[in-house]
Coordinates of C-alpha atoms in Angstrom, one line a residue:
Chain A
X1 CA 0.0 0.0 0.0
X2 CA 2.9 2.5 1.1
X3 CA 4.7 1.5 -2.2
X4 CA 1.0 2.6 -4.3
X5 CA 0.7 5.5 -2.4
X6 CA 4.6 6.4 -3.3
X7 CA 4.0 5.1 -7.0
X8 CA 0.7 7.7 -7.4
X9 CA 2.8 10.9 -5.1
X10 CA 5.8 10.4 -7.8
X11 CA 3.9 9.9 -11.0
X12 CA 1.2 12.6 -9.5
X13 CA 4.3 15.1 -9.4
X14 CA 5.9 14.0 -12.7
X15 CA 2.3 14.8 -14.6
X16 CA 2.0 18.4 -13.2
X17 CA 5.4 19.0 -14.0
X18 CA 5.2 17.9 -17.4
X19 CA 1.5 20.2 -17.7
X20 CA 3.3 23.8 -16.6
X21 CA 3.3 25.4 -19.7
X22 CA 6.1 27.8 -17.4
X23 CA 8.9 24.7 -17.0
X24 CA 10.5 23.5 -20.0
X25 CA 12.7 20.7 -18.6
X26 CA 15.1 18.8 -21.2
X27 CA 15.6 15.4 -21.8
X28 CA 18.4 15.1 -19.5
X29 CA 16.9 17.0 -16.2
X30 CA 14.3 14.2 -16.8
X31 CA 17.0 11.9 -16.5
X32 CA 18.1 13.6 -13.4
X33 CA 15.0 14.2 -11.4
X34 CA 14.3 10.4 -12.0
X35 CA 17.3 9.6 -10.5
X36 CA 17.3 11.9 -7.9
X37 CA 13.8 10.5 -7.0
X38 CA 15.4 6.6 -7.3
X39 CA 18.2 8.2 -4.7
X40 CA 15.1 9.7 -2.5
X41 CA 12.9 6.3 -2.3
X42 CA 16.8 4.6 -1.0
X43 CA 17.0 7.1 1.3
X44 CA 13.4 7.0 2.8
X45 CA 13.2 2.9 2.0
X46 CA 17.3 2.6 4.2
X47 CA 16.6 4.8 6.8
X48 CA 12.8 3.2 7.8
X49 CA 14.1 -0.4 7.4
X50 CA 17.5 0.1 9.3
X51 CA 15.5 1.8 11.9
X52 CA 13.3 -1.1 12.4
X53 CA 16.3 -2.9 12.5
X54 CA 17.4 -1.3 15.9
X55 CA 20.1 0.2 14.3
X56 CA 19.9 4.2 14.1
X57 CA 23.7 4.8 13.5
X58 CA 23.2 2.8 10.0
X59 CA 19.7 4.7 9.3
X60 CA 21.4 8.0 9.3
X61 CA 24.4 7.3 7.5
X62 CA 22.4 5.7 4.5
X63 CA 19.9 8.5 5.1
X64 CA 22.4 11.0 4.4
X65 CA 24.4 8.6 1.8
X66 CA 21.1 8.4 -0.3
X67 CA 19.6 11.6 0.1
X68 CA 22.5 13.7 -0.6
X69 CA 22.7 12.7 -4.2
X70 CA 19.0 13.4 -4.3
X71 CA 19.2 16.6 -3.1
X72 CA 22.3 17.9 -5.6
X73 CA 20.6 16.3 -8.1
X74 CA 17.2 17.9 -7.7
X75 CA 19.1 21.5 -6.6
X76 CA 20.4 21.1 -10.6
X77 CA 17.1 20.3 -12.2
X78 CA 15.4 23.0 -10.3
X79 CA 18.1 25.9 -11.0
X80 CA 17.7 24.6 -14.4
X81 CA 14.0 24.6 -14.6
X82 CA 14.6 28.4 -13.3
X83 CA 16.6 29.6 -16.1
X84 CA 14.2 28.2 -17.9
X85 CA 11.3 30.1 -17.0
X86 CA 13.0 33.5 -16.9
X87 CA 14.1 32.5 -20.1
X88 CA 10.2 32.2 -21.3
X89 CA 9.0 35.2 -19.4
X90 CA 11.2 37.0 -21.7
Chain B
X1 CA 0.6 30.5 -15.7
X2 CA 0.1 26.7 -14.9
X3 CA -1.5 24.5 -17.8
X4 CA -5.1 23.1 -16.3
X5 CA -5.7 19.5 -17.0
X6 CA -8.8 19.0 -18.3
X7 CA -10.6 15.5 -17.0
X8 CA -10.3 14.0 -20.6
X9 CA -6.7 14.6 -19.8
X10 CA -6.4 13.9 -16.5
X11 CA -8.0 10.3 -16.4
X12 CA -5.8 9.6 -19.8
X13 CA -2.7 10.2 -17.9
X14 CA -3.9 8.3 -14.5
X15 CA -4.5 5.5 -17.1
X16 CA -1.3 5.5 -18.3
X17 CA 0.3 5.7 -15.0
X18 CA -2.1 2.5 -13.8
X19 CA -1.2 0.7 -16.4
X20 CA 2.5 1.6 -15.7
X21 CA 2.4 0.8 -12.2
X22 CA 0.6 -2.1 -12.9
X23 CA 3.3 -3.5 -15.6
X24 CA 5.9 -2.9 -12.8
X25 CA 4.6 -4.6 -9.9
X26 CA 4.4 -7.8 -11.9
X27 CA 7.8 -7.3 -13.7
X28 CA 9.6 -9.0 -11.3
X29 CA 8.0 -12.8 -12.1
X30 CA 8.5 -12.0 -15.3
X31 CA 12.0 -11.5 -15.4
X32 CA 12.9 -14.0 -13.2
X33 CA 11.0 -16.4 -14.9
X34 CA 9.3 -19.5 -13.6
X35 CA 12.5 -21.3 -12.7
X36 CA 13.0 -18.9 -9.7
X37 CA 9.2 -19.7 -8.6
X38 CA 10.3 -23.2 -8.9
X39 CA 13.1 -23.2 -6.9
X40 CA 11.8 -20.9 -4.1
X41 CA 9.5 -24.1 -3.1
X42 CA 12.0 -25.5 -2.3
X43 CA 14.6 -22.9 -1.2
X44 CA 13.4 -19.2 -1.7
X45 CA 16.9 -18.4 -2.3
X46 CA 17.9 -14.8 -4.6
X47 CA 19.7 -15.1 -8.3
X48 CA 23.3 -14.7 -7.1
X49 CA 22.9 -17.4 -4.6
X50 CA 24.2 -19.7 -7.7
X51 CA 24.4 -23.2 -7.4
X52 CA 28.1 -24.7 -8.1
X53 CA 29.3 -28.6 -9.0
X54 CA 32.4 -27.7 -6.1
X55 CA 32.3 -25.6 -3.4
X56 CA 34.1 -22.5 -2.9
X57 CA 36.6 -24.0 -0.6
X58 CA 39.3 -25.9 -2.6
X59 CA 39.7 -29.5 -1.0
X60 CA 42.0 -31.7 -1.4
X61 CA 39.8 -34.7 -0.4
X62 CA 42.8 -37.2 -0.8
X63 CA 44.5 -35.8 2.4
X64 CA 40.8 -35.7 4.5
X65 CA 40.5 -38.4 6.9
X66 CA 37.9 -39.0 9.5
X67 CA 38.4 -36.8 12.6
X68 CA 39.1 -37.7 16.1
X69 CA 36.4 -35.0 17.6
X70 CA 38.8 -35.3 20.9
X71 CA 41.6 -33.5 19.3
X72 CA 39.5 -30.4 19.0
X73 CA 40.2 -27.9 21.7
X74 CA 36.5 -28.7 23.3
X75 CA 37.6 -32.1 24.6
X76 CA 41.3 -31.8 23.2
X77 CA 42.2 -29.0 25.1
X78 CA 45.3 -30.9 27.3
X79 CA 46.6 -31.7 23.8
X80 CA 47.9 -28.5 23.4
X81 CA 48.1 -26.8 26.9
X82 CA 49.1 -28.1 30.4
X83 CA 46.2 -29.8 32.2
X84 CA 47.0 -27.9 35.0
X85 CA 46.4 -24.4 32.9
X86 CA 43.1 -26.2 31.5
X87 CA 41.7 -26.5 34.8
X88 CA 42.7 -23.5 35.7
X89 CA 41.4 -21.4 33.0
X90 CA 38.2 -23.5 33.0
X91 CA 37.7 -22.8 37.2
X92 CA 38.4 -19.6 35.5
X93 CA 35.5 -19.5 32.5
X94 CA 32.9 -20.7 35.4
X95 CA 33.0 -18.6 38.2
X96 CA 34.8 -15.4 36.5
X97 CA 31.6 -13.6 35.5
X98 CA 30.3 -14.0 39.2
X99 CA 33.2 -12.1 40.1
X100 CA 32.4 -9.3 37.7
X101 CA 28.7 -9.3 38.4
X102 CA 30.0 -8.4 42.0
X103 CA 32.7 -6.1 40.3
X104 CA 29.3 -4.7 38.5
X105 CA 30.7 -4.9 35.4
X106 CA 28.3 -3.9 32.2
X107 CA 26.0 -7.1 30.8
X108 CA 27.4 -9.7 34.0
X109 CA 24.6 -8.6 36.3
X110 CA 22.9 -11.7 38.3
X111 CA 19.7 -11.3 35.5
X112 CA 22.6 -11.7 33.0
X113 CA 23.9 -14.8 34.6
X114 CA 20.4 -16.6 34.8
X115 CA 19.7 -16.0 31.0
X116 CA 22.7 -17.6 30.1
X117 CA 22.0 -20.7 32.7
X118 CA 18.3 -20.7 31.7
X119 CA 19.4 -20.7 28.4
X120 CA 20.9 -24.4 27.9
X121 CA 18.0 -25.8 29.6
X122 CA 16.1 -28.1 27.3
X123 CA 15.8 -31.3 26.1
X124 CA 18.2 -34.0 25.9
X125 CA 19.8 -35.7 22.3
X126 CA 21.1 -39.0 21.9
X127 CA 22.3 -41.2 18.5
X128 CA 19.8 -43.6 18.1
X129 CA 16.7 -40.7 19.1
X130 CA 13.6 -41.2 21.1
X131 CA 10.9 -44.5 20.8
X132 CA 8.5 -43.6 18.2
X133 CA 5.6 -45.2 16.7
X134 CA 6.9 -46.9 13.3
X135 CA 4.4 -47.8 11.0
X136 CA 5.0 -51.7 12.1
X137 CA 3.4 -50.2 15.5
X138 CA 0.1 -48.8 13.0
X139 CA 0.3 -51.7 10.8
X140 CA 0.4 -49.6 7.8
X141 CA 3.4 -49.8 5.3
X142 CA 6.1 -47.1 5.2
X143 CA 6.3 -44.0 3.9
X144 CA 7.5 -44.1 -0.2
X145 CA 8.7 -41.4 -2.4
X146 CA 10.9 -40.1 -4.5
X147 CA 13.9 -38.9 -3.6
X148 CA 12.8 -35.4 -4.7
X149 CA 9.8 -35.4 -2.4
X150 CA 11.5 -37.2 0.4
X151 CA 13.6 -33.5 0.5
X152 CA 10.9 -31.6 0.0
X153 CA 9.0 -33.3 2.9
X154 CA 11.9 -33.5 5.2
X155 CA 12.4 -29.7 5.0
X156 CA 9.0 -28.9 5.5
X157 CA 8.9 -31.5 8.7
X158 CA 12.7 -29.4 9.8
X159 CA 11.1 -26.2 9.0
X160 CA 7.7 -27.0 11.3
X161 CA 10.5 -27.9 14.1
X162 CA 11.8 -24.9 14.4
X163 CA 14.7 -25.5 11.4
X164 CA 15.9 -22.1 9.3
X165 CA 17.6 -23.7 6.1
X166 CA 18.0 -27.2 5.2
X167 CA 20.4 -29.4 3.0
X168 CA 21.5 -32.8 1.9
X169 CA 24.6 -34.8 1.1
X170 CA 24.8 -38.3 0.2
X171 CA 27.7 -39.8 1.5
X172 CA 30.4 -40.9 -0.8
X173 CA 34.1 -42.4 -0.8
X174 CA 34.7 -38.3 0.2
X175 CA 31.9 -37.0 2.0
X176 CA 31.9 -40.0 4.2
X177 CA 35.1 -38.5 5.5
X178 CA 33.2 -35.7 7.1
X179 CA 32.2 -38.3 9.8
X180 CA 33.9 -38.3 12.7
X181 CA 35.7 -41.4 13.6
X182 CA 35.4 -40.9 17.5
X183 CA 33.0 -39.1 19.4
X184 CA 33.4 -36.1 21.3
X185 CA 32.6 -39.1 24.2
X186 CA 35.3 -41.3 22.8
X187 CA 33.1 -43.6 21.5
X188 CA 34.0 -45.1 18.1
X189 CA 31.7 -44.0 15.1
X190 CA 31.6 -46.8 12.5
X191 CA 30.2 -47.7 9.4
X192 CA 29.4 -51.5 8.9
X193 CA 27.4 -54.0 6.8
X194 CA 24.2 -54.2 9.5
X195 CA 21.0 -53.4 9.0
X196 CA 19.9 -51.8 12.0
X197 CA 22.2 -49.2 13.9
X198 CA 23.4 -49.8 17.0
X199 CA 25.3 -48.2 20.0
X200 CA 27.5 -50.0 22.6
X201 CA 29.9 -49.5 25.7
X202 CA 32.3 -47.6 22.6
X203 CA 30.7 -47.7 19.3
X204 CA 28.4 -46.0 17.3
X205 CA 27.7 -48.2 14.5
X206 CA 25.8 -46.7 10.9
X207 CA 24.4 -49.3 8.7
X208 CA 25.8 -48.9 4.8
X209 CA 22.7 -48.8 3.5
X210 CA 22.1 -45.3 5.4
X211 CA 23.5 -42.7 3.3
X212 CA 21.8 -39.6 3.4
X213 CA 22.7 -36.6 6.2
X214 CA 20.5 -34.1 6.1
X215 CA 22.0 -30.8 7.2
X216 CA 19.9 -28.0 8.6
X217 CA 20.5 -24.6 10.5
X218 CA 19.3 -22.8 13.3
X219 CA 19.2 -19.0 13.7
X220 CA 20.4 -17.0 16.3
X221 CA 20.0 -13.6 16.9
X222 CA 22.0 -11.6 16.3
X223 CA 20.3 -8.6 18.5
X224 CA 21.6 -11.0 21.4
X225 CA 25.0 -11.8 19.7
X226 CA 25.7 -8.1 19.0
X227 CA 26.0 -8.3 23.0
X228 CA 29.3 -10.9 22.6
X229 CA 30.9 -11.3 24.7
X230 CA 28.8 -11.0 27.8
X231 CA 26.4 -13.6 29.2
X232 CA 23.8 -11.8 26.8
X233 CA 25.4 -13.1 24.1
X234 CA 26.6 -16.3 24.8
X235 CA 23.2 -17.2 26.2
X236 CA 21.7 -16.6 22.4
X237 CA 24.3 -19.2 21.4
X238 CA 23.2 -21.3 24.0
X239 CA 19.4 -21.2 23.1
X240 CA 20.0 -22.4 19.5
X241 CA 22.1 -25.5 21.1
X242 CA 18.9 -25.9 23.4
X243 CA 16.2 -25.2 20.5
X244 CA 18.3 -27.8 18.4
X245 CA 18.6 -30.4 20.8
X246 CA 14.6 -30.3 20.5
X247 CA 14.7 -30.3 16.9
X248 CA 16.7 -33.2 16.6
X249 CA 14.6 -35.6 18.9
X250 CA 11.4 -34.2 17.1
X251 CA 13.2 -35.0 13.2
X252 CA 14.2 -38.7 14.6
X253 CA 10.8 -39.5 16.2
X254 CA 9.1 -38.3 12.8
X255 CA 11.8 -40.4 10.3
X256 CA 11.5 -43.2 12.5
X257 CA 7.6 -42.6 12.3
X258 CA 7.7 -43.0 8.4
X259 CA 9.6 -46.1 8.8
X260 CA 13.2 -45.0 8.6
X261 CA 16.2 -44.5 10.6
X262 CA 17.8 -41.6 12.1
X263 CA 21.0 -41.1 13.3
X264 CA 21.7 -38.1 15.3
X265 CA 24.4 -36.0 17.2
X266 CA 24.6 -38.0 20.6
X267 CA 25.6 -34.5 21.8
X268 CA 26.9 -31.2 20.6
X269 CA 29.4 -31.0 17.7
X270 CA 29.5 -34.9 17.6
X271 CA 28.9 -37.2 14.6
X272 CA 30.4 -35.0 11.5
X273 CA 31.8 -31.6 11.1
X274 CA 29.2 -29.1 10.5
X275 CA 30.5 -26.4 8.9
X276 CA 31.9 -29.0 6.2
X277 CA 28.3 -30.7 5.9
X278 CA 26.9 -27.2 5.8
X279 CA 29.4 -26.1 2.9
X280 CA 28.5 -29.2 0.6
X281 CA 24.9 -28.9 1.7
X282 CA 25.2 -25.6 -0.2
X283 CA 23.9 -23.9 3.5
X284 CA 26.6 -21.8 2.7
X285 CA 30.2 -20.8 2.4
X286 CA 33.4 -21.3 4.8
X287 CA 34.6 -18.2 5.8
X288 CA 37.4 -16.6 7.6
X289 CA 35.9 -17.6 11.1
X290 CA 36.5 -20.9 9.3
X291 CA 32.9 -21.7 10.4
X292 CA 29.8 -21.5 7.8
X293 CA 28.0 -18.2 6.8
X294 CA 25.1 -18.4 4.8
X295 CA 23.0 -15.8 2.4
X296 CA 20.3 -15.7 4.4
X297 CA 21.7 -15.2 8.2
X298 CA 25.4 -14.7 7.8
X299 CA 27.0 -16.7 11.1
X300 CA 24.1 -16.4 12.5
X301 CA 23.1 -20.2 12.6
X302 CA 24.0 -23.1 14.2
X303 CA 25.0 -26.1 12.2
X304 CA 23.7 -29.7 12.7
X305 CA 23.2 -33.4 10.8
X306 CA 21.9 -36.3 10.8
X307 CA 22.3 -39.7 8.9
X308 CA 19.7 -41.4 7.6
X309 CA 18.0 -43.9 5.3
X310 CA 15.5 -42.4 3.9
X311 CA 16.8 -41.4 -0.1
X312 CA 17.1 -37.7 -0.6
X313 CA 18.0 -35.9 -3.6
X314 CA 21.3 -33.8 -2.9
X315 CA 21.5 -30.3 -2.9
X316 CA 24.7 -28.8 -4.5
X317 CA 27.2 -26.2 -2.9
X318 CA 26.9 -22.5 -3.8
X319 CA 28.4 -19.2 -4.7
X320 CA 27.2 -16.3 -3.0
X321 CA 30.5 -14.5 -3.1
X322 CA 31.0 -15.1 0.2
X323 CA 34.1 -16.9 0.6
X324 CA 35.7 -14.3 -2.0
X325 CA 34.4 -11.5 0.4
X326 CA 36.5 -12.5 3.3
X327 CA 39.6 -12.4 1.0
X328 CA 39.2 -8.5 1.5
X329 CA 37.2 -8.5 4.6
X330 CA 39.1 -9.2 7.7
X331 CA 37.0 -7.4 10.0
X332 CA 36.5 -10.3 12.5
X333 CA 39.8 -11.2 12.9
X334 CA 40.8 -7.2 13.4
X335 CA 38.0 -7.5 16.1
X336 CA 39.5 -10.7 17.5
X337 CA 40.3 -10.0 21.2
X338 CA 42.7 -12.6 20.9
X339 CA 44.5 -12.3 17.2
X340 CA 43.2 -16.1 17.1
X341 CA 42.1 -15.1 13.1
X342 CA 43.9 -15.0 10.4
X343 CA 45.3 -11.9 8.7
X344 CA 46.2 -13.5 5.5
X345 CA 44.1 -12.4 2.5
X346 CA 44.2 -15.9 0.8
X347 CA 43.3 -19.2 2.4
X348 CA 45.9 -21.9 2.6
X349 CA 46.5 -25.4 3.4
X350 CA 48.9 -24.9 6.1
X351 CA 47.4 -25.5 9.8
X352 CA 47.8 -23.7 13.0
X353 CA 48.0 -26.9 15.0
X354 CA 46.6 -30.4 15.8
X355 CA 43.2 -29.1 16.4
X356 CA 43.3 -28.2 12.7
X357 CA 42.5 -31.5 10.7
X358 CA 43.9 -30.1 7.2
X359 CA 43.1 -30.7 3.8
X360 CA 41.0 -27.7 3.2
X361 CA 41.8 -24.3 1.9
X362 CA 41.0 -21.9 4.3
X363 CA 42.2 -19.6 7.1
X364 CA 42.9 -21.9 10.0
X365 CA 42.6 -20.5 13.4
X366 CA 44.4 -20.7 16.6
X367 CA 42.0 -22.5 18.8
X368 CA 44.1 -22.4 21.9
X369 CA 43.8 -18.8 22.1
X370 CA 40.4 -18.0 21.5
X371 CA 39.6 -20.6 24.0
X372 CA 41.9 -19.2 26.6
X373 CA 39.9 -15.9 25.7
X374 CA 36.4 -17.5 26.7
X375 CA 38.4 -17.8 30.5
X376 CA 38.9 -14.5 30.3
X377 CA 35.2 -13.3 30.1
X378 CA 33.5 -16.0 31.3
X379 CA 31.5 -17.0 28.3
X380 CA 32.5 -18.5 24.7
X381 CA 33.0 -15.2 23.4
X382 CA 31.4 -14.9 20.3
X383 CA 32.6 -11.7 18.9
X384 CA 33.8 -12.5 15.5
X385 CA 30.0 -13.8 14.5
X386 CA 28.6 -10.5 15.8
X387 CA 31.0 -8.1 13.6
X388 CA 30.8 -10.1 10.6
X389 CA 29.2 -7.9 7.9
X390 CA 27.1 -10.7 6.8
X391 CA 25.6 -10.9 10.1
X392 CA 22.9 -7.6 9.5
X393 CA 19.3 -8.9 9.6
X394 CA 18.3 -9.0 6.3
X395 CA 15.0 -5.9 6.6
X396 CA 16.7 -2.8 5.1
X397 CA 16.8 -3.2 1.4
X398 CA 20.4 -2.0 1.3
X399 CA 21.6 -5.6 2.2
X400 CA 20.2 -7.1 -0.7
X401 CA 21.3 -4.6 -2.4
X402 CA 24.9 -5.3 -1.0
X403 CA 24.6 -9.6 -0.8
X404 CA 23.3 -9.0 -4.9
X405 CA 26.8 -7.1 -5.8
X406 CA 29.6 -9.3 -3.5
X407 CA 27.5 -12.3 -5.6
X408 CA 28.2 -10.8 -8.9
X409 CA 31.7 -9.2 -7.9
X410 CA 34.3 -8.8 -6.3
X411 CA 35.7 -5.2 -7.2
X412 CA 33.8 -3.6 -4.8
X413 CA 34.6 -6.0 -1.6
X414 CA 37.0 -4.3 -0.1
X415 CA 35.5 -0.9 -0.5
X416 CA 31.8 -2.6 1.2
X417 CA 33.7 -4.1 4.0
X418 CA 35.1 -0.8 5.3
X419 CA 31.5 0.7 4.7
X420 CA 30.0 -2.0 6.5
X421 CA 32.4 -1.4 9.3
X422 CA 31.8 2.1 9.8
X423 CA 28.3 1.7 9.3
X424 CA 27.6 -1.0 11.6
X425 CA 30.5 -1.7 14.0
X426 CA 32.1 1.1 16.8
X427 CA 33.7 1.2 20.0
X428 CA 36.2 -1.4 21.6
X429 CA 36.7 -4.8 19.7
X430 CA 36.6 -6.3 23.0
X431 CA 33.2 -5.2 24.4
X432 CA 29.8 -5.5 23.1
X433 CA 28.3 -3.9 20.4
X434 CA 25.2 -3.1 21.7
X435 CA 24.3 -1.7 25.1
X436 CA 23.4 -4.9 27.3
X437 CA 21.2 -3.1 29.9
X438 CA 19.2 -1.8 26.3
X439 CA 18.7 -5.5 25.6
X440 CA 16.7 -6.5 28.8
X441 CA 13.8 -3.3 27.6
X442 CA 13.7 -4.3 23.6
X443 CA 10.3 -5.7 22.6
X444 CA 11.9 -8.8 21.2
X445 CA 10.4 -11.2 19.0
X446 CA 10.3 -14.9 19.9
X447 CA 13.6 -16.5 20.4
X448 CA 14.5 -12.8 19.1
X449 CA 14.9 -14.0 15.6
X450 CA 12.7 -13.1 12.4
X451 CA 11.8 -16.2 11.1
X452 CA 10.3 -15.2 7.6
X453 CA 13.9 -14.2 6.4
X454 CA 15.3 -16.4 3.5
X455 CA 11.1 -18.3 3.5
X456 CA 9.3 -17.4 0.4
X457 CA 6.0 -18.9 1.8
X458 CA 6.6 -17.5 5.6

């Protein structure tokens, strides 16, 4: 159920990005925000299992070891996405 | 301004994505086709667990010869010490931890103590098993099957008893080797041209015709081991001995039941060497703890046999990567309180000493010392299985993540096994792990050990 719920948030998100007539996203930051949402379902999925594993010292390494990535990665897709609409508005 | 989906729109994409999500929850069957639905009814086991004709260990199965259990350092121990020094250091091993329960030393408390008394209390094994009612007694014939089924049945019977994974290996000119020729007890253990097994003053006698041992583990936790090498600890090593001894009354009383015979372990670590059975069993691989870690629970198992009758279709080593791993890992033996593991990153036929038997390729350890250690704290240690990498319960998904890439390579081993370490593992190699006063407040599951781990049908 938590992995339908997940599925629908992601592809929920992808649709209304794809729909803003504002955003003009390349190929490639596609690329990247799929990956950075691969490196954001580790980072939740790691840190929630290694927690129920009684160990909290693994859940926040691979918390940060996953969701780092995500975060840069994302960070470049939305500067992009940015550009991108300034670049429009003009 | 944001585009507005209209509903035509909106329901073609949600569609879409149904149909998407859909294709991907069943693309796992798909890809791994129906020969890895056939094999997990039998043993739910992942694709790199891959099934090899040899082992991972090299043997050289002309020098193997059947073991004296007695020169092992649990009943050989005045082989390679004074006895004087082994009585000492076992007054030592008994009464030590009420000294540092008084001492109030962390994990000896007097609660701590009991558990690890309490823990070996159980039932009671011997060779030939309990009386059970053969199907003479019913007067109904005996149970026939294939040797296919006859596994399949067996491990379902092990499983219901309390079994984790289970194996077989016909005995051969080799494998036969694996048998000890005495006892931890001293008596002989022969095979002869009889048709019922017997057991005198000093022999253990199994028939020819019985030439089946079926191999089976049983899980420890490793929340308790991650408490090595206090009471805590030893006491979850201790319960699996207990749990077996259970297990291997309730597999005889069912063989003999079907109208077969069933030869077991008269008492701990007698009748073969485990961790061999266990390797050619495919339970697992040998490891640098020169013991057996499997895919499923690392170290976390106890190993045990029996021989029987009853024809049973083999099951064939395997290849995990694990054996490879320890090439690069050496975090046990750097976690060794006593530098009884080996450093070396390749395994080798030399021995550390008579309570080696040789003939294996592997990384032979120095008993004497680690036994000595077990003086020391009181317990038998146990430190090495709790720091093995292998040893994480298998929830988080970055383990199967981790088990899928040391099975398909070994580039990255070296690289994982200093993650693992800083991951997992901190503070002193000689003390625990885990807090042992934390231990007594978890809500721990029964026998503290997940039992749906490695079961595709738990």
């Amino acid at each position: 159920m938590t992995t339908l719920i997940f599925g629908l948030l992601i592809g929920a998100g992808f649709v209304y990005l794809y729909s803003r007539e504002d955003i003009k996203l390349t190929w490639y930051d596609w690329i990247l925000l799929a990956v950075a949402v691969v490196f954001f379902l580790l980072a939740i999925v790691n840190f929630s299992q290694s927690r129920a594993e009684l160990e909290p010292k693994a859940a926040n390494i691979l918390l940060v070891s996953f969701g780092l990535p995500g975060v840069i990665l994302t960070a470049v897709v939305a500067v992009r996405a940015w550009r991108s609409r300034e670049a429009l508005a003009e | 301004m944001p585009h507005n989906l209209s509903r035509r729109e909106f329901l073609r994409d949600m569609g879409l994505f149904g149909v998407g999500a859909g294709v991907a929850s069943i693309a796992p069957v798909s890809l791994f086709g129906e020969d890895w639905l056939d094999k997990a009814g039998l043993a739910s086991r992942p694709p790199w667990v891959r099934e090899v004709d040899k082992p991972t260990v090299e043997i050289d199965w002309d020098f193997i010869y059947r073991f004296d259990e007695r020169n092992t350092v649990r009943r050989g121990w005045n082989k390679y010490v004074s006895q004087e020094e082994v009585d000492r250091l076992g007054a030592q091993q008994r009464t030590i931890g009420n000294q540092y329960a008084l001492e109030g030393r962390p994990g000896y408390s007097i609660r701590d103590l009991a558990l690890y008394s309490a823990s070996g209390v159980g039932a009671t094994q011997s060779f030939l098993g309990p009386d059970a009612q053969t199907p003479e007694d019913r007067g109904v014939p005996r149970w026939e099957g294939s040797p296919e089924d006859n596994a399949a049945m067996v491990r379902a019977a092990l499983r219901s008893f309390g079994a984790s994974t289970v194996g077989f290996v016909e005995l051969d000119e080799n494998t036969e080797k694996l048998i000890y020729a005495i006892d931890p007890d001293g008596k002989k253990v022969e095979f002869q041209d009889v048709d019922q097994p017997d057991e005198t003053e000093d022999t253990r006698v199994i028939p020819r015709k019985a030439r089946w041992v079926i191999v089976w583990t049983v899980q420890m936790s490793s929340e308790g081991m991650t408490r090595c090498p206090t009471p805590l600890g030893a006491a979850t090593t201790s319960l699996a001995y207990a749990r077996n001894r259970a297990i291997q009354g309730r597999l005889q009383s069912f063989l003999k039941g079907i109208g077969y015979m069933a030869l077991g372990e008269a008492e701990t670590n007698a009748l073969g060497i485990a961790p061999a059975f266990g390797v050619m069993a495919g339970l697992g691989e040998l490891s640098r703890l020169n013991r057996l870690v499997t895919p499923e629970y690392g170290p976390m198992v106890r190993v045990f046999k029996l021989v029987t009758d009853l024809p049973l279709a083999p099951t064939k080593p395997i290849n995990a990567g694990i054996m490879n791993f320890c090439k690069a890992c050496k975090t046990c033996a750097e976690y060794c309180p006593s530098g009884s593991l080996s450093f070396d990153s390749e395994p080798s036929y030399e021995t550390r000493g008579g309570w080696n038997r040789g003939g294996v390729k592997t990384w032979y350890e120095n008993s004497p010392t680690c036994r000595a250690y077990w003086a020391e704290v009181g317990t038998n240690c146990g430190i090495c299985f709790s720091v093995c990498p292998f040893s994480v319960k298998d929830k988080a998904l970055i383990h199967k993540m981790v088990k899928g890439i040391v099975g398909v390579t070994p580039i990255f081993d070296g690289a994982l096994a200093s993650l693992s370490r800083t991951t997992y593992l901190g503070g002193d190699a000689d003390k625990p792990q885990k807090d042992t006063e934390e231990w007594w407040e978890l809500d721990y599951a029964e026998l503290g050990i997940d039992t749906t781990v490695g079961h595709k049908d738990a």
